[in-house]
Tab-separated table of C-alpha atoms in Angstrom:
chain	number	residue	atom	x	y	z
Z	265	MET	CA	-0.851	-25.016	10.634
Z	266	ALA	CA	-0.053	-23.735	7.559
Z	267	PRO	CA	2.477	-24.900	5.402
Z	268	GLU	CA	5.583	-23.229	5.426
Z	269	GLU	CA	7.197	-25.029	2.348
Z	270	LYS	CA	9.570	-22.670	0.537
Z	271	ASN	CA	7.089	-22.411	-2.372
Z	272	PRO	CA	4.012	-21.948	-0.593
Z	273	ALA	CA	0.380	-21.809	-1.775
Z	274	ALA	CA	-1.072	-18.985	-3.018
Z	275	VAL	CA	-3.803	-18.653	-0.357
Z	276	ASP	CA	-3.841	-20.758	2.335
Z	277	VAL	CA	-7.223	-20.416	4.533
Z	278	HIS	CA	-7.897	-22.346	7.780
Z	279	HIS	CA	-11.028	-22.235	9.662
Z	280	LEU	CA	-11.898	-19.083	8.520
Z	281	THR	CA	-15.069	-17.224	10.233
Z	282	VAL	CA	-16.525	-14.036	9.712
Z	283	ARG	CA	-19.207	-12.530	11.844
Z	284	PHE	CA	-20.773	-8.812	11.532
Z	285	GLY	CA	-22.135	-8.277	14.899
Z	286	SER	CA	-24.043	-11.635	15.980
Z	287	THR	CA	-24.278	-12.854	12.451
Z	288	VAL	CA	-22.285	-15.651	11.039
Z	289	ILE	CA	-21.161	-14.407	7.461
Z	290	LEU	CA	-18.979	-17.151	6.669
Z	291	SER	CA	-18.515	-20.388	8.431
Z	292	ASN	CA	-15.515	-22.441	9.529
Z	293	LEU	CA	-13.691	-22.848	5.898
Z	294	THR	CA	-10.667	-24.391	5.121
Z	295	PHE	CA	-8.920	-24.794	1.619
Z	296	SER	CA	-5.972	-24.002	-0.189
Z	297	ILE	CA	-5.243	-22.522	-3.648
Z	298	ALA	CA	-1.970	-23.349	-5.219
Z	299	ARG	CA	-0.473	-21.402	-7.512
Z	300	GLY	CA	-1.257	-20.742	-11.166
Z	301	GLU	CA	-4.918	-21.934	-10.466
Z	302	ILE	CA	-8.303	-20.303	-11.576
Z	303	VAL	CA	-10.753	-20.104	-8.635
Z	304	ALA	CA	-14.347	-19.607	-8.999
Z	305	LEU	CA	-16.318	-18.543	-6.234
Z	306	ILE	CA	-19.908	-19.389	-6.751
Z	307	GLY	CA	-22.951	-19.277	-4.370
Z	308	PRO	CA	-26.482	-17.412	-4.211
Z	309	ASN	CA	-26.905	-13.939	-3.236
Z	310	GLY	CA	-26.011	-13.218	0.106
Z	311	SER	CA	-23.078	-16.578	0.568
Z	312	GLY	CA	-20.414	-14.559	1.490
Z	313	LYS	CA	-18.454	-15.018	-1.896
Z	314	THR	CA	-17.374	-10.909	-1.402
Z	315	THR	CA	-16.957	-11.174	2.113
Z	316	LEU	CA	-14.358	-14.243	1.406
Z	317	LEU	CA	-12.377	-12.064	-0.885
Z	318	GLN	CA	-12.198	-9.265	1.408
Z	319	ALA	CA	-11.393	-11.663	4.715
Z	320	VAL	CA	-8.384	-12.722	2.494
Z	321	LEU	CA	-7.451	-9.059	1.644
Z	322	GLY	CA	-7.443	-8.407	5.027
Z	323	LEU	CA	-10.183	-6.238	4.740
Z	324	VAL	CA	-12.779	-7.436	7.149
Z	325	PRO	CA	-12.120	-8.850	10.592
Z	326	TYR	CA	-12.010	-12.403	10.572
Z	327	GLU	CA	-11.314	-15.738	12.965
Z	328	GLY	CA	-8.856	-18.200	12.104
Z	329	ILE	CA	-5.789	-18.140	9.658
Z	330	VAL	CA	-5.443	-16.950	6.276
Z	331	ARG	CA	-1.992	-16.594	4.609
Z	332	VAL	CA	-1.021	-15.244	1.409
Z	333	PHE	CA	2.118	-16.516	-0.285
Z	334	GLY	CA	2.940	-17.866	3.148
Z	335	GLY	CA	2.444	-15.005	5.158
Z	336	PRO	CA	0.116	-12.238	6.525
Z	337	VAL	CA	-1.889	-10.322	3.653
Z	338	GLN	CA	-0.253	-6.864	4.680
Z	339	GLN	CA	3.057	-8.738	3.542
Z	340	ALA	CA	1.699	-9.726	0.339
Z	341	LEU	CA	-0.365	-6.490	-0.836
Z	342	GLY	CA	2.574	-5.700	-3.292
Z	343	LYS	CA	1.384	-9.073	-4.801
Z	344	ILE	CA	-1.976	-8.444	-5.155
Z	345	GLY	CA	-4.573	-6.894	-7.564
Z	346	TYR	CA	-8.289	-6.613	-6.605
Z	347	VAL	CA	-10.913	-5.731	-8.866
Z	348	PRO	CA	-14.092	-4.623	-6.606
Z	349	GLN	CA	-17.732	-5.574	-6.890
Z	350	ARG	CA	-19.257	-2.309	-8.153
Z	351	PHE	CA	-16.506	0.462	-8.273
Z	352	SER	CA	-18.486	3.273	-6.133
Z	353	PHE	CA	-16.943	5.919	-8.650
Z	354	ASP	CA	-18.704	9.177	-9.531
Z	355	ARG	CA	-18.933	8.972	-13.138
Z	356	THR	CA	-19.774	12.922	-13.462
Z	357	PHE	CA	-16.460	13.456	-11.754
Z	358	PRO	CA	-13.577	14.423	-13.982
Z	359	LEU	CA	-10.866	11.771	-14.129
Z	360	THR	CA	-8.919	10.587	-17.248
Z	361	VAL	CA	-8.097	6.931	-17.843
Z	362	GLY	CA	-4.131	7.946	-17.607
Z	363	GLU	CA	-4.511	9.857	-14.586
Z	364	PHE	CA	-6.663	7.151	-12.729
Z	365	LEU	CA	-3.936	4.388	-13.595
Z	366	SER	CA	-1.654	6.693	-11.853
Z	367	LEU	CA	-3.190	7.265	-8.730
Z	368	SER	CA	-2.173	4.362	-6.739
Z	369	GLY	CA	1.222	5.276	-7.223
Z	370	VAL	CA	2.660	1.793	-8.656
Z	371	LYS	CA	6.276	1.925	-9.368
Z	372	LEU	CA	6.406	0.165	-12.976
Z	373	ARG	CA	9.151	-1.994	-13.965
Z	374	ASN	CA	9.184	0.052	-17.297
Z	375	ARG	CA	7.855	2.557	-19.074
Z	376	GLU	CA	6.512	0.395	-21.935
Z	377	TRP	CA	4.347	-2.094	-19.412
Z	378	ARG	CA	1.574	0.466	-18.781
Z	379	GLY	CA	0.991	0.479	-22.379
Z	380	ALA	CA	1.164	-3.392	-22.888
Z	381	VAL	CA	-1.251	-3.592	-19.954
Z	382	LEU	CA	-3.972	-0.940	-21.690
Z	383	GLU	CA	-2.884	-3.287	-24.980
Z	384	GLU	CA	-4.163	-6.321	-23.062
Z	385	VAL	CA	-6.732	-5.024	-21.901
Z	386	ASN	CA	-8.136	-3.106	-25.644
Z	387	LEU	CA	-7.815	0.377	-24.071
Z	388	LYS	CA	-4.566	1.640	-25.493
Z	389	GLY	CA	-4.805	4.962	-26.993
Z	390	GLY	CA	-7.302	5.900	-24.769
Z	391	GLU	CA	-5.512	7.544	-21.850
Z	392	ASN	CA	-6.906	11.004	-22.585
Z	393	ARG	CA	-10.965	9.526	-22.235
Z	394	ARG	CA	-12.864	10.409	-19.401
Z	395	VAL	CA	-13.405	7.316	-16.934
Z	396	GLY	CA	-16.720	8.802	-16.556
Z	397	ASP	CA	-17.356	8.072	-20.454
Z	398	LEU	CA	-16.170	4.513	-20.559
Z	399	SER	CA	-18.785	1.472	-21.023
Z	400	GLY	CA	-19.344	-1.160	-18.491
Z	401	GLY	CA	-17.446	-3.378	-20.360
Z	402	GLN	CA	-14.481	-0.975	-20.658
Z	403	LEU	CA	-14.373	0.508	-17.052
Z	404	GLN	CA	-14.177	-3.339	-16.070
Z	405	ARG	CA	-11.389	-3.589	-18.253
Z	406	LEU	CA	-10.004	-0.764	-16.689
Z	407	LEU	CA	-9.900	-1.561	-13.354
Z	408	ILE	CA	-8.449	-5.125	-14.531
Z	409	ALA	CA	-5.420	-2.698	-16.404
Z	410	ASN	CA	-5.518	-0.959	-12.811
Z	411	ALA	CA	-5.156	-4.217	-11.011
Z	412	LEU	CA	-2.161	-5.706	-13.094
Z	413	LEU	CA	0.046	-2.134	-13.498
Z	414	SER	CA	1.523	-3.950	-10.133
Z	415	GLU	CA	2.007	-6.800	-12.112
Z	416	PRO	CA	0.383	-8.896	-8.989
Z	417	LYS	CA	0.806	-12.665	-8.750
Z	418	LEU	CA	-2.531	-13.056	-7.529
Z	419	LEU	CA	-5.799	-11.324	-8.776
Z	420	LEU	CA	-9.029	-11.027	-7.209
Z	421	LEU	CA	-11.848	-10.254	-8.943
Z	422	ASP	CA	-15.416	-9.584	-7.369
Z	423	GLU	CA	-18.111	-10.453	-10.203
Z	424	PRO	CA	-15.875	-8.920	-12.790
Z	425	THR	CA	-18.952	-9.375	-15.785
Z	426	ALA	CA	-21.575	-7.817	-13.108
Z	427	GLY	CA	-23.408	-5.265	-15.504
Z	428	VAL	CA	-21.278	-6.452	-18.836
Z	429	ASP	CA	-22.981	-7.465	-21.830
Z	430	ILE	CA	-22.717	-11.051	-23.344
Z	431	ALA	CA	-19.803	-10.333	-25.881
Z	432	GLY	CA	-18.319	-8.044	-23.229
Z	433	GLU	CA	-18.359	-11.014	-20.792
Z	434	ARG	CA	-16.701	-13.705	-23.111
Z	435	GLY	CA	-14.369	-10.712	-23.847
Z	436	PHE	CA	-13.779	-10.769	-20.119
Z	437	TYR	CA	-13.137	-14.461	-19.662
Z	438	ASP	CA	-10.582	-14.610	-22.559
Z	439	LEU	CA	-8.640	-12.009	-21.376
Z	440	VAL	CA	-8.654	-14.065	-17.754
Z	441	SER	CA	-7.429	-17.117	-19.501
Z	442	HIS	CA	-4.941	-14.583	-21.465
Z	443	LEU	CA	-3.375	-13.459	-18.013
Z	444	HIS	CA	-3.387	-17.116	-16.422
Z	445	ARG	CA	-1.420	-18.570	-19.881
Z	446	HIS	CA	0.892	-15.713	-20.360
Z	447	HIS	CA	1.393	-14.269	-16.844
Z	448	GLN	CA	1.103	-17.467	-14.598
Z	449	ILE	CA	-1.177	-15.401	-12.404
Z	450	THR	CA	-3.243	-17.336	-9.970
Z	451	ILE	CA	-6.752	-16.033	-10.073
Z	452	MET	CA	-9.774	-16.390	-7.571
Z	453	MET	CA	-13.083	-14.584	-8.946
Z	454	VAL	CA	-16.668	-14.253	-7.857
Z	455	SER	CA	-18.954	-15.371	-10.563
Z	456	HIS	CA	-22.513	-16.237	-11.407
Z	457	ASP	CA	-22.453	-17.649	-14.582
Z	458	LEU	CA	-21.541	-21.206	-13.926
Z	459	ALA	CA	-21.317	-22.535	-17.810
Z	460	LEU	CA	-18.733	-20.187	-18.113
Z	461	VAL	CA	-17.031	-20.586	-15.075
Z	462	SER	CA	-17.300	-23.975	-15.357
Z	463	LYS	CA	-15.196	-23.873	-18.586
Z	464	ARG	CA	-12.564	-21.556	-17.768
Z	465	ALA	CA	-11.716	-22.302	-13.706
Z	466	THR	CA	-9.529	-25.096	-12.590
Z	467	LYS	CA	-11.021	-25.155	-9.266
Z	468	ILE	CA	-14.891	-24.173	-7.882
Z	469	ILE	CA	-15.236	-23.072	-4.307
Z	470	CYS	CA	-19.384	-23.610	-3.595
Z	471	LEU	CA	-20.182	-21.485	-0.770
Z	472	ASN	CA	-23.324	-21.052	1.347
Z	473	ARG	CA	-21.850	-19.298	4.306
Z	474	GLU	CA	-19.822	-22.476	4.424
Z	475	MET	CA	-17.955	-24.419	1.982
Z	476	VAL	CA	-20.327	-26.348	-0.078
Z	477	CYS	CA	-17.832	-27.632	-2.395
Z	478	PHE	CA	-14.131	-27.513	-3.265
Z	479	GLY	CA	-12.555	-29.211	-6.406
Z	480	THR	CA	-12.309	-28.706	-10.052
Z	481	PRO	CA	-15.720	-28.124	-11.928
Z	482	GLU	CA	-16.188	-31.834	-13.047
Z	483	GLU	CA	-15.883	-32.989	-9.282
Z	484	ALA	CA	-17.353	-30.334	-7.423
Z	485	VAL	CA	-20.174	-29.394	-9.164
Z	486	THR	CA	-22.327	-31.976	-8.749
Z	487	PRO	CA	-26.282	-31.755	-8.785
Z	488	GLU	CA	-26.725	-32.015	-5.381
Z	489	VAL	CA	-24.328	-29.513	-4.658
Z	490	LEU	CA	-26.241	-27.026	-7.490
Z	491	LYS	CA	-29.710	-28.234	-5.427
Z	492	GLN	CA	-27.828	-27.142	-1.734
Z	493	LEU	CA	-26.720	-23.915	-2.937
Z	494	TYR	CA	-29.555	-22.553	-5.332
Z	495	GLY	CA	-32.850	-24.879	-4.169
Z	496	GLU	CA	-34.635	-26.313	-7.218
Z	497	PRO	CA	-32.835	-27.777	-10.214
Z	498	GLU	CA	-34.357	-25.642	-12.570
Z	499	MET	CA	-32.402	-22.760	-11.382
Z	500	ASN	CA	-29.179	-23.986	-11.901
Z	501	HIS	CA	-27.522	-22.353	-14.546
Z	502	LEU	CA	-24.889	-25.328	-15.475
Z	503	HIS	CA	-25.792	-26.433	-19.174
M	4	MET	CA	-2.235	53.365	-5.547
M	5	TRP	CA	-4.542	51.785	-2.261
M	6	PHE	CA	-4.843	48.492	-3.567
M	7	PHE	CA	-0.621	48.008	-3.586
M	8	ASN	CA	-0.600	49.101	-0.012
M	9	PRO	CA	0.895	46.547	1.913
M	10	ILE	CA	-1.620	47.182	4.699
M	11	PHE	CA	-4.545	46.256	2.073
M	12	LEU	CA	-2.585	43.644	0.227
M	13	ALA	CA	-1.171	41.457	2.996
M	14	PRO	CA	-4.670	40.055	4.351
M	15	ILE	CA	-5.507	39.525	0.224
M	16	VAL	CA	-2.752	37.725	-0.542
M	17	THR	CA	-3.456	35.251	3.002
M	18	GLY	CA	-7.048	35.395	1.938
M	19	ALA	CA	-5.959	34.219	-1.373
M	20	MET	CA	-3.540	31.513	0.032
M	21	LEU	CA	-6.228	30.433	2.272
M	22	ALA	CA	-8.935	30.433	-0.622
M	23	ALA	CA	-6.275	28.234	-2.766
M	24	VAL	CA	-6.077	25.077	0.187
M	25	LEU	CA	-10.064	25.310	0.825
M	26	ALA	CA	-10.484	24.984	-2.866
M	27	TRP	CA	-8.043	22.224	-3.190
M	28	LEU	CA	-9.487	20.415	-0.383
M	29	GLY	CA	-12.723	21.146	-1.724
M	30	VAL	CA	-12.215	19.138	-4.786
M	31	PHE	CA	-12.104	15.597	-2.573
M	32	VAL	CA	-14.953	17.129	-0.605
M	33	VAL	CA	-17.147	17.161	-3.595
M	34	ILE	CA	-15.829	13.840	-4.705
M	35	LYS	CA	-16.978	12.481	-1.462
M	36	ARG	CA	-20.508	14.108	-1.342
M	37	MET	CA	-19.367	15.598	1.984
M	38	SER	CA	-19.982	19.199	0.687
M	39	PHE	CA	-22.185	19.544	3.948
M	40	VAL	CA	-18.464	19.140	6.412
M	41	ALA	CA	-17.290	22.833	5.543
M	42	ASP	CA	-20.739	24.104	6.989
M	43	GLY	CA	-20.672	21.660	9.951
M	44	ILE	CA	-17.142	22.354	11.523
M	45	ALA	CA	-17.538	26.056	10.573
M	46	HIS	CA	-20.587	26.277	12.978
M	47	ALA	CA	-19.072	23.541	15.449
M	48	SER	CA	-15.913	26.160	15.655
M	49	LEU	CA	-18.214	28.859	17.603
M	50	THR	CA	-18.252	26.865	20.730
M	51	GLY	CA	-14.009	27.784	20.372
M	52	ILE	CA	-14.568	31.111	19.544
M	53	ALA	CA	-17.097	31.762	22.614
M	54	ILE	CA	-14.349	29.897	24.742
M	55	GLY	CA	-11.413	32.341	23.606
M	56	VAL	CA	-14.019	35.323	23.569
M	57	LEU	CA	-14.430	34.080	27.899
M	58	TRP	CA	-11.124	33.838	28.667
M	59	HIS	CA	-9.639	36.826	26.978
M	60	ALA	CA	-7.417	34.172	24.360
M	61	ASN	CA	-7.146	34.789	20.874
M	62	PRO	CA	-10.679	32.969	19.303
M	63	LEU	CA	-8.572	31.826	16.451
M	64	TYR	CA	-6.529	29.754	18.644
M	65	THR	CA	-9.631	28.131	20.649
M	66	ALA	CA	-11.513	27.536	17.777
M	67	LEU	CA	-8.705	25.539	16.561
M	68	VAL	CA	-8.385	23.522	19.123
M	69	PHE	CA	-12.304	23.097	19.988
M	70	SER	CA	-12.900	21.968	16.099
M	71	LEU	CA	-9.676	19.550	16.059
M	72	VAL	CA	-12.013	18.005	18.727
M	73	VAL	CA	-14.942	17.764	16.908
M	74	GLY	CA	-12.872	16.572	13.875
M	75	LEU	CA	-12.147	13.448	16.021
M	76	ALA	CA	-15.319	12.910	17.169
M	77	ILE	CA	-16.538	13.023	13.648
M	78	TYR	CA	-13.461	10.581	12.743
M	79	PHE	CA	-14.445	7.585	15.574
M	80	LEU	CA	-18.339	8.246	15.757
M	81	GLU	CA	-18.227	7.662	11.715
M	82	ARG	CA	-16.076	4.533	12.249
M	83	ARG	CA	-17.384	3.217	15.581
M	84	THR	CA	-21.078	3.646	14.924
M	85	ASN	CA	-23.626	2.773	11.839
M	86	LEU	CA	-24.163	6.451	11.162
M	87	GLN	CA	-23.832	8.246	7.688
M	88	VAL	CA	-21.026	11.198	8.380
M	89	ASP	CA	-23.866	13.921	7.532
M	90	ALA	CA	-25.973	12.448	10.836
M	91	ILE	CA	-22.889	12.975	12.653
M	92	ILE	CA	-22.033	16.339	11.705
M	93	THR	CA	-25.135	17.336	12.117
M	94	LEU	CA	-25.254	15.984	15.815
M	95	LEU	CA	-21.721	17.392	16.594
M	96	PHE	CA	-22.998	20.765	14.791
M	97	THR	CA	-26.099	21.565	15.994
M	98	THR	CA	-25.010	20.744	19.983
M	99	SER	CA	-21.865	22.947	19.565
M	100	LEU	CA	-23.634	25.923	17.952
M	101	ALA	CA	-26.341	25.466	20.872
M	102	ILE	CA	-23.285	25.338	23.484
M	103	GLY	CA	-21.991	28.417	21.787
M	104	ILE	CA	-24.822	30.589	21.691
M	105	LEU	CA	-25.026	30.086	25.557
M	106	LEU	CA	-21.275	30.697	26.256
M	107	LEU	CA	-21.601	34.282	24.228
M	108	GLY	CA	-24.680	35.111	25.767
M	109	HIS	CA	-22.781	35.159	29.301
M	110	SER	CA	-19.987	36.771	27.681
M	111	GLY	CA	-21.192	40.400	27.872
M	112	GLN	CA	-19.720	40.971	24.472
M	113	GLN	CA	-21.968	38.623	22.369
M	114	LEU	CA	-23.385	40.707	19.754
M	115	GLU	CA	-19.859	41.855	18.706
M	116	ALA	CA	-18.041	38.692	18.991
M	117	LEU	CA	-21.030	36.555	16.953
M	118	GLU	CA	-20.974	39.115	14.277
M	119	ASN	CA	-17.300	38.494	14.072
M	120	ALA	CA	-17.756	34.921	13.819
M	121	LEU	CA	-20.314	34.575	11.340
M	122	PHE	CA	-19.369	37.055	8.942
M	123	GLY	CA	-15.654	37.349	9.506
M	124	ASP	CA	-13.772	40.497	9.240
M	125	ILE	CA	-10.527	40.738	7.073
M	126	SER	CA	-9.749	44.459	8.242
M	127	THR	CA	-9.555	43.042	11.865
M	128	ILE	CA	-7.145	40.652	11.395
M	129	THR	CA	-3.415	41.131	12.919
M	130	THR	CA	-0.147	40.631	11.295
M	131	ARG	CA	0.013	37.396	13.885
M	132	ASP	CA	-2.728	36.017	12.700
M	133	MET	CA	-1.557	36.551	9.060
M	134	LEU	CA	1.325	34.842	10.041
M	135	THR	CA	-0.773	31.769	11.540
M	136	ILE	CA	-2.530	31.384	8.377
M	137	VAL	CA	0.122	31.865	5.841
M	138	GLY	CA	2.291	29.193	7.686
M	139	ILE	CA	-0.786	26.978	8.276
M	140	ALA	CA	-2.008	27.063	4.462
M	141	ALA	CA	1.636	26.116	3.213
M	142	VAL	CA	1.593	23.046	5.206
M	143	VAL	CA	-2.133	22.010	4.056
M	144	GLY	CA	-0.775	23.039	0.236
M	145	ILE	CA	2.148	20.560	1.041
M	146	PHE	CA	0.157	17.869	2.515
M	147	LEU	CA	-1.921	17.593	-0.614
M	148	TRP	CA	0.767	18.196	-2.907
M	149	ARG	CA	2.236	14.979	-1.558
M	150	THR	CA	-1.167	12.908	-0.898
M	151	SER	CA	-3.475	13.967	-3.555
M	152	LYS	CA	-3.307	10.621	-5.581
M	153	HIS	CA	-3.615	8.905	-2.550
M	154	LEU	CA	-6.648	10.737	-1.530
M	155	ALA	CA	-8.141	10.385	-4.773
M	156	LEU	CA	-7.889	6.845	-5.212
M	157	MET	CA	-9.294	6.211	-1.453
M	158	MET	CA	-12.473	8.133	-2.217
M	159	PHE	CA	-12.752	6.561	-5.264
M	160	ASP	CA	-12.990	3.144	-3.720
M	161	ARG	CA	-11.311	2.550	-0.378
M	162	ALA	CA	-11.135	-1.157	-0.869
M	163	THR	CA	-8.424	-0.265	-3.734
M	164	ALA	CA	-6.779	1.926	-1.908
M	165	LYS	CA	-6.296	-0.435	0.817
M	166	VAL	CA	-4.598	-3.527	-1.281
M	167	ALA	CA	-2.755	-0.808	-3.054
M	168	GLY	CA	-0.902	-0.433	-0.016
M	169	ILE	CA	-2.145	3.108	0.784
M	170	PRO	CA	-2.897	3.608	4.788
M	171	VAL	CA	-6.026	4.657	4.284
M	172	ASP	CA	-7.290	4.937	7.820
M	173	ARG	CA	-4.519	7.422	9.129
M	174	LEU	CA	-4.951	9.250	5.788
M	175	GLU	CA	-8.398	9.925	6.336
M	176	LEU	CA	-8.052	10.952	9.901
M	177	ALA	CA	-5.392	13.393	8.650
M	178	PHE	CA	-7.722	14.474	5.539
M	179	TYR	CA	-10.408	15.521	8.425
M	180	LEU	CA	-7.862	17.211	10.567
M	181	THR	CA	-6.640	19.099	7.599
M	182	ILE	CA	-10.415	20.068	6.830
M	183	VAL	CA	-10.936	21.452	10.227
M	184	ILE	CA	-7.760	23.502	10.656
M	185	THR	CA	-8.172	24.948	7.061
M	186	ILE	CA	-11.844	25.980	7.839
M	187	VAL	CA	-11.383	27.177	11.285
M	188	LEU	CA	-8.579	29.665	9.577
M	189	GLY	CA	-11.303	30.676	7.216
M	190	ILE	CA	-13.464	31.750	9.685
M	191	LYS	CA	-11.380	34.491	10.749
M	192	LEU	CA	-11.274	35.742	7.415
M	193	PHE	CA	-14.811	34.798	5.500
M	194	GLY	CA	-16.870	34.172	8.989
M	195	VAL	CA	-18.859	30.836	9.882
M	196	LEU	CA	-21.705	31.229	7.341
M	197	LEU	CA	-19.731	32.008	4.518
M	198	VAL	CA	-16.414	29.780	4.968
M	199	GLY	CA	-18.026	26.963	3.407
M	200	ALA	CA	-18.871	28.558	0.119
M	201	LEU	CA	-14.893	29.206	-0.685
M	202	MET	CA	-14.450	25.262	-0.235
M	203	ILE	CA	-17.612	24.283	-2.572
M	204	ILE	CA	-18.125	26.870	-5.281
M	205	PRO	CA	-14.667	27.198	-6.560
M	206	ALA	CA	-14.761	23.339	-7.252
M	207	SER	CA	-18.161	22.644	-8.288
M	208	ALA	CA	-17.419	25.330	-11.145
M	209	ALA	CA	-14.009	23.217	-11.675
M	210	LYS	CA	-15.977	19.943	-11.843
M	211	LEU	CA	-18.355	21.124	-14.453
M	212	VAL	CA	-15.312	22.815	-16.836
M	213	SER	CA	-13.006	20.159	-16.334
M	214	ARG	CA	-12.326	16.457	-17.723
M	215	SER	CA	-9.384	15.916	-15.852
M	216	PHE	CA	-8.491	15.516	-12.186
M	217	VAL	CA	-5.412	17.623	-12.753
M	218	GLY	CA	-7.607	20.713	-14.467
M	219	ALA	CA	-10.198	20.324	-11.615
M	220	VAL	CA	-7.840	21.081	-9.124
M	221	THR	CA	-5.813	23.414	-10.855
M	222	ARG	CA	-9.230	25.508	-12.079
M	223	SER	CA	-10.520	25.002	-8.470
M	224	ILE	CA	-7.443	26.946	-7.175
M	225	LEU	CA	-7.659	29.741	-9.497
M	226	PHE	CA	-11.433	30.477	-9.303
M	227	ALA	CA	-11.174	30.284	-5.617
M	228	VAL	CA	-7.863	32.949	-5.719
M	229	LEU	CA	-10.317	34.710	-8.591
M	230	MET	CA	-12.869	35.282	-5.978
M	231	VAL	CA	-11.034	36.789	-3.261
M	232	MET	CA	-8.668	38.807	-5.353
M	233	ALA	CA	-11.790	40.559	-7.133
M	234	GLY	CA	-14.138	40.174	-4.464
M	235	LEU	CA	-12.189	41.656	-1.282
M	236	PRO	CA	-11.436	44.843	-3.040
M	237	LEU	CA	-14.906	45.366	-4.181
M	238	ALA	CA	-15.990	44.970	-0.889
M	239	HIS	CA	-13.613	47.359	0.112
M	240	LEU	CA	-14.343	50.037	-2.159
M	241	PHE	CA	-18.173	49.806	-1.821
M	242	ASP	CA	-17.690	49.396	1.729
M	243	LEU	CA	-19.717	46.080	2.216
M	244	SER	CA	-19.159	43.064	3.588
M	245	SER	CA	-16.055	41.435	2.630
M	246	GLY	CA	-17.259	37.645	3.212
M	247	ALA	CA	-20.548	38.364	1.198
M	248	VAL	CA	-19.071	39.985	-1.788
M	249	VAL	CA	-16.236	36.717	-2.352
M	250	VAL	CA	-18.981	34.882	-1.729
M	251	LEU	CA	-21.312	36.562	-4.218
M	252	THR	CA	-18.118	36.881	-7.002
M	253	GLY	CA	-17.919	33.072	-6.699
M	254	SER	CA	-21.739	32.715	-7.176
M	255	ILE	CA	-21.700	34.908	-10.655
M	256	LEU	CA	-18.261	32.916	-11.654
M	257	PHE	CA	-20.410	29.818	-11.112
M	258	THR	CA	-23.429	30.746	-13.278
M	259	PHE	CA	-20.698	31.678	-15.809
M	260	MET	CA	-19.441	28.267	-15.764
M	261	MET	CA	-22.689	26.874	-15.989
M	262	GLY	CA	-23.136	28.460	-19.306
M	263	VAL	CA	-19.467	27.331	-20.461
M	264	HIS	CA	-20.341	23.652	-19.511
M	265	ARG	CA	-23.489	23.809	-21.438
M	266	PHE	CA	-22.167	25.202	-24.463
M	267	ALA	CA	-18.961	23.144	-24.361
M	268	TYR	CA	-19.168	20.093	-22.518
M	269	VAL	CA	-22.481	18.901	-22.553
M	270	ARG	CA	-22.885	15.944	-25.250
M	271	ARG	CA	-25.481	17.053	-28.002
M	272	PRO	CA	-27.521	14.087	-29.100
């Protein structure tokens, strides 16, 4: 059973299984993420990383128990920020940065917060720019700004640096570390870059449809685990 | 002056109100790349019109009821099958169209009814029809005013909208039913073949010359009202088909906006 203490874990998952038709996408996962952790989900393509985030968010049907801050995710939606994998955004459509940030109708704590968020993601002064004109990295930062507006306690990021260049990627991880340090946000993120993730994450979940490892980067990511995940050692990205 | 005669002006104002909400919905339809939906629903409603003709009921109401059933079928088939929405719409609209043609073939007044349904005839509109159209257009306008931002977010990314606490399933159903109702009302004025143009042409022209979402919605509404306010008097003046003249007015407007887009909005290297 999920713990019911006064200060419950950010995310509690018990015997989680997700099936699409007869295909098992995730099998019997059990783990708990304490508040304030940065957790990286790693694994090969098709290993179920995105599906795990979607199950935590209640976006896909599942078997088992998922609790967010001690309750069903529907009760915690106001505390969650989510940045999807590929924002299926039609770049030709007219929409400004400022308009995009107002779409979810989040009631801001104060007027300054919106400016502070834009400054944090380095987009201040760009509210009148068209979203379609932003670079991949800028769009990614805008999506994070959107997720931060509701002042989430839990931030879920699905391959946040996909399509972003190396400088943008490092800038992004600096931002994540900053958010974690200054806002005490619990972060779950899907990533492919093991080297960067190992430096930034406090916990790692290795997935290959089932749980292959769970723990701190030092204890979890062993050569055996990497072989189990990615096959031959030369395919590993941990330097 | 004939233009200010209430008998002539009332249908124009009714048409302009309906065109405004069609164009507002059109912005979302264009975002969702489901421009085909307007034509599909309009064609599907032909069966509803045929039922009205056969039962000697007001075809506007029978078409509304029948098309709402088709709208619900689109919504549920999209969720319960792995078919894309365009395939579902084609399946339903061709089936409905076939039934509609067979029913009208048995009605004995098929030609006139079919012609009215296909091309619309604003001159035959009754006061009761006008009141129905204005009332429903006002309700649709209020719905869009209240839900526009959430609809936009839902169409840009469904998961983000859901996590933001937006009831996306209910909102999507409401959106589909709103499209169906508005399209069917438009058939009376502009016909099955042309009503889709009032949803797609103004929204597409507005997209060409707008940098913001509010700008796109405002211009789309403005262009649609312009199409009706210019097209209907022209049709009356030269005794032409009202739906056809309204659509061609929109096509000219769209071509002009293409020019504006080319000179003012396309980035030069």
